[in-house]
Amino acid sequence: ASDVANVDADNKTISPAWYGGNLQGVTKHPIRLQGNGNERVVYATRAFGPSVFNQEYFNRGDFPRCMWQVWSDHFGFLKTSQGSAVVVSEFGESNESEKGRVWSKCIVDYLTQTGLTNTFYSSGSVMGGDFKSPDAQLLEISHRLQSNPTKL
């Protein structure tokens, strides 16, 4: 099951989220399957950095520390408080700015420390701007995730 954007379980506006970046509605409207199938439900979400769209929380004085709370509010709570399966099905940042690089490090820290399942996505290329040499920052991000595989 995937998610929506900027409304909570009561259909009230919350902090900005990506299309597909908010699972708060599940608190009041969880997916229920017949029989014993509920443990097979996997919720999917997305997260992107400031180069994709400059959300208000990217400009807060407590950025990047605020991101953990943003992600926890939007989707992380499902695993920590409800034990539901959550996959961050798409996340990324071009890493062209310092803020983007900080965001990328922050989300990798969040994913590896919370144990959320993820699929790495780069809004840029894993090759550098010359298309001959690899982008060392993206490879470092990928290595950090691979050295910390999701435990199911």
Coordinates of C-alpha atoms in Angstrom, one line a residue:
A1 CA 0.0 0.0 0.0
S2 CA 1.4 3.4 -0.9
D3 CA 0.7 6.7 0.7
V4 CA -0.6 10.3 0.1
A5 CA 0.9 13.7 0.7
N6 CA -0.1 16.5 3.1
V7 CA -3.0 15.2 5.2
D8 CA -3.2 13.2 8.4
A9 CA -5.6 10.5 9.6
D10 CA -8.3 13.2 10.2
N11 CA -7.8 14.7 6.7
K12 CA -6.1 17.8 8.3
T13 CA -3.1 19.4 6.7
I14 CA 0.3 18.5 8.3
S15 CA 3.9 19.4 7.5
P16 CA 4.5 19.2 3.8
A17 CA 5.2 15.7 2.4
W18 CA 6.0 14.4 -1.0
Y19 CA 3.3 12.8 -3.1
G20 CA 3.6 9.3 -1.6
G21 CA 5.5 10.6 1.5
N22 CA 2.9 10.4 4.3
L23 CA 1.4 7.4 5.9
Q24 CA -0.4 9.1 8.8
G25 CA -3.8 8.0 7.6
V26 CA -3.0 4.4 8.5
T27 CA -3.4 5.3 12.2
K28 CA -7.1 5.5 11.7
H29 CA -7.6 3.6 8.5
P30 CA -5.2 0.7 8.4
I31 CA -5.4 -1.9 5.7
R32 CA -7.1 -5.1 7.0
L33 CA -7.0 -8.3 5.1
Q34 CA -9.3 -11.2 5.7
G35 CA -7.9 -14.1 7.8
N36 CA -4.3 -14.0 8.8
G37 CA -3.1 -11.8 5.9
N38 CA -2.5 -8.6 7.8
E39 CA 1.2 -9.5 8.5
R40 CA 1.6 -9.5 4.7
V41 CA 0.7 -5.8 4.3
V42 CA 3.7 -3.6 3.4
Y43 CA 3.4 0.1 3.4
A44 CA 5.6 2.0 0.9
T45 CA 6.7 5.6 1.0
R46 CA 9.1 8.1 -0.6
A47 CA 11.5 10.8 0.6
F48 CA 13.4 13.3 -1.5
G49 CA 15.9 16.0 -0.7
P50 CA 16.0 19.8 -1.3
S51 CA 17.0 19.7 -4.9
V52 CA 13.8 17.9 -5.8
F53 CA 11.6 20.4 -4.1
N54 CA 12.5 22.9 -1.3
Q55 CA 10.2 21.9 1.5
E56 CA 9.9 24.3 4.4
Y57 CA 11.7 22.0 6.8
F58 CA 14.8 22.1 4.7
N59 CA 15.1 25.8 5.6
R60 CA 14.4 25.5 9.4
G61 CA 17.1 26.5 11.8
D62 CA 17.2 22.9 13.2
F63 CA 17.8 21.3 9.8
P64 CA 19.0 18.5 9.4
R65 CA 18.1 17.4 13.0
C66 CA 14.4 18.0 12.3
M67 CA 14.4 15.4 9.5
W68 CA 14.3 12.5 11.9
Q69 CA 11.1 13.8 13.4
V70 CA 9.6 14.6 10.0
W71 CA 10.3 11.1 8.7
S72 CA 9.1 9.5 12.0
D73 CA 5.9 11.6 11.8
H74 CA 5.3 10.7 8.1
F75 CA 6.1 7.0 8.0
G76 CA 8.6 5.8 10.6
F77 CA 6.0 5.5 13.3
L78 CA 4.4 2.5 11.6
K79 CA 7.4 0.4 12.3
T80 CA 8.3 1.8 15.8
S81 CA 4.8 2.0 17.3
Q82 CA 2.7 -0.4 15.2
G83 CA 5.3 -3.0 14.1
S84 CA 4.1 -2.7 10.5
A85 CA 6.3 -3.4 7.5
V86 CA 7.4 -0.2 5.8
V87 CA 9.6 0.2 2.8
V88 CA 11.1 3.5 1.7
S89 CA 10.5 2.6 -1.9
E90 CA 12.2 5.6 -3.4
F91 CA 14.5 8.3 -1.9
G92 CA 17.2 10.5 -3.3
E93 CA 18.9 13.7 -3.8
S94 CA 21.2 15.0 -6.5
N95 CA 24.0 15.9 -3.9
E96 CA 24.9 19.0 -5.9
S97 CA 24.6 21.3 -2.9
E98 CA 25.9 21.1 0.6
K99 CA 22.3 21.0 1.9
G100 CA 21.6 18.0 -0.4
R101 CA 24.7 16.2 0.8
V102 CA 23.8 16.8 4.4
W103 CA 20.2 15.5 3.7
S104 CA 21.6 12.4 2.0
K105 CA 23.8 11.5 5.0
C106 CA 20.9 12.2 7.3
I107 CA 18.4 9.9 5.6
V108 CA 21.0 7.1 5.3
D109 CA 21.6 7.5 9.1
Y110 CA 17.9 7.3 9.7
L111 CA 17.3 4.3 7.5
T112 CA 20.2 2.3 8.9
Q113 CA 19.6 3.2 12.5
T114 CA 15.8 2.5 12.4
G115 CA 16.2 -0.6 10.2
L116 CA 13.6 0.6 7.7
T117 CA 13.6 -1.2 4.4
N118 CA 14.7 0.9 1.5
T119 CA 15.6 1.1 -2.1
F120 CA 18.3 3.6 -3.0
Y121 CA 17.4 6.1 -5.7
S122 CA 19.5 8.9 -7.1
S123 CA 17.9 11.9 -8.8
G124 CA 21.3 12.3 -10.5
S125 CA 23.7 9.8 -12.0
V126 CA 26.0 7.5 -10.1
M127 CA 28.6 8.7 -12.6
G128 CA 30.2 12.1 -12.0
G129 CA 29.5 15.1 -14.2
D130 CA 32.1 13.9 -16.7
F131 CA 30.2 10.6 -17.2
K132 CA 33.6 8.8 -16.9
S133 CA 34.3 8.6 -13.2
P134 CA 31.9 7.5 -10.5
D135 CA 30.2 10.0 -8.1
A136 CA 32.1 9.2 -4.9
Q137 CA 29.4 10.6 -2.7
L138 CA 26.7 8.5 -4.2
L139 CA 28.8 5.4 -4.0
E140 CA 29.6 6.1 -0.3
I141 CA 25.8 6.3 0.3
S142 CA 25.2 3.1 -1.5
H143 CA 28.0 1.4 0.4
R144 CA 26.7 2.5 3.8
L145 CA 23.3 1.0 2.9
Q146 CA 24.7 -2.2 1.5
S147 CA 26.9 -2.7 4.6
N148 CA 23.8 -2.4 6.7
P149 CA 21.2 -4.5 4.8
T150 CA 17.7 -4.4 6.0
K151 CA 16.8 -7.3 8.3
L152 CA 13.4 -8.8 7.6

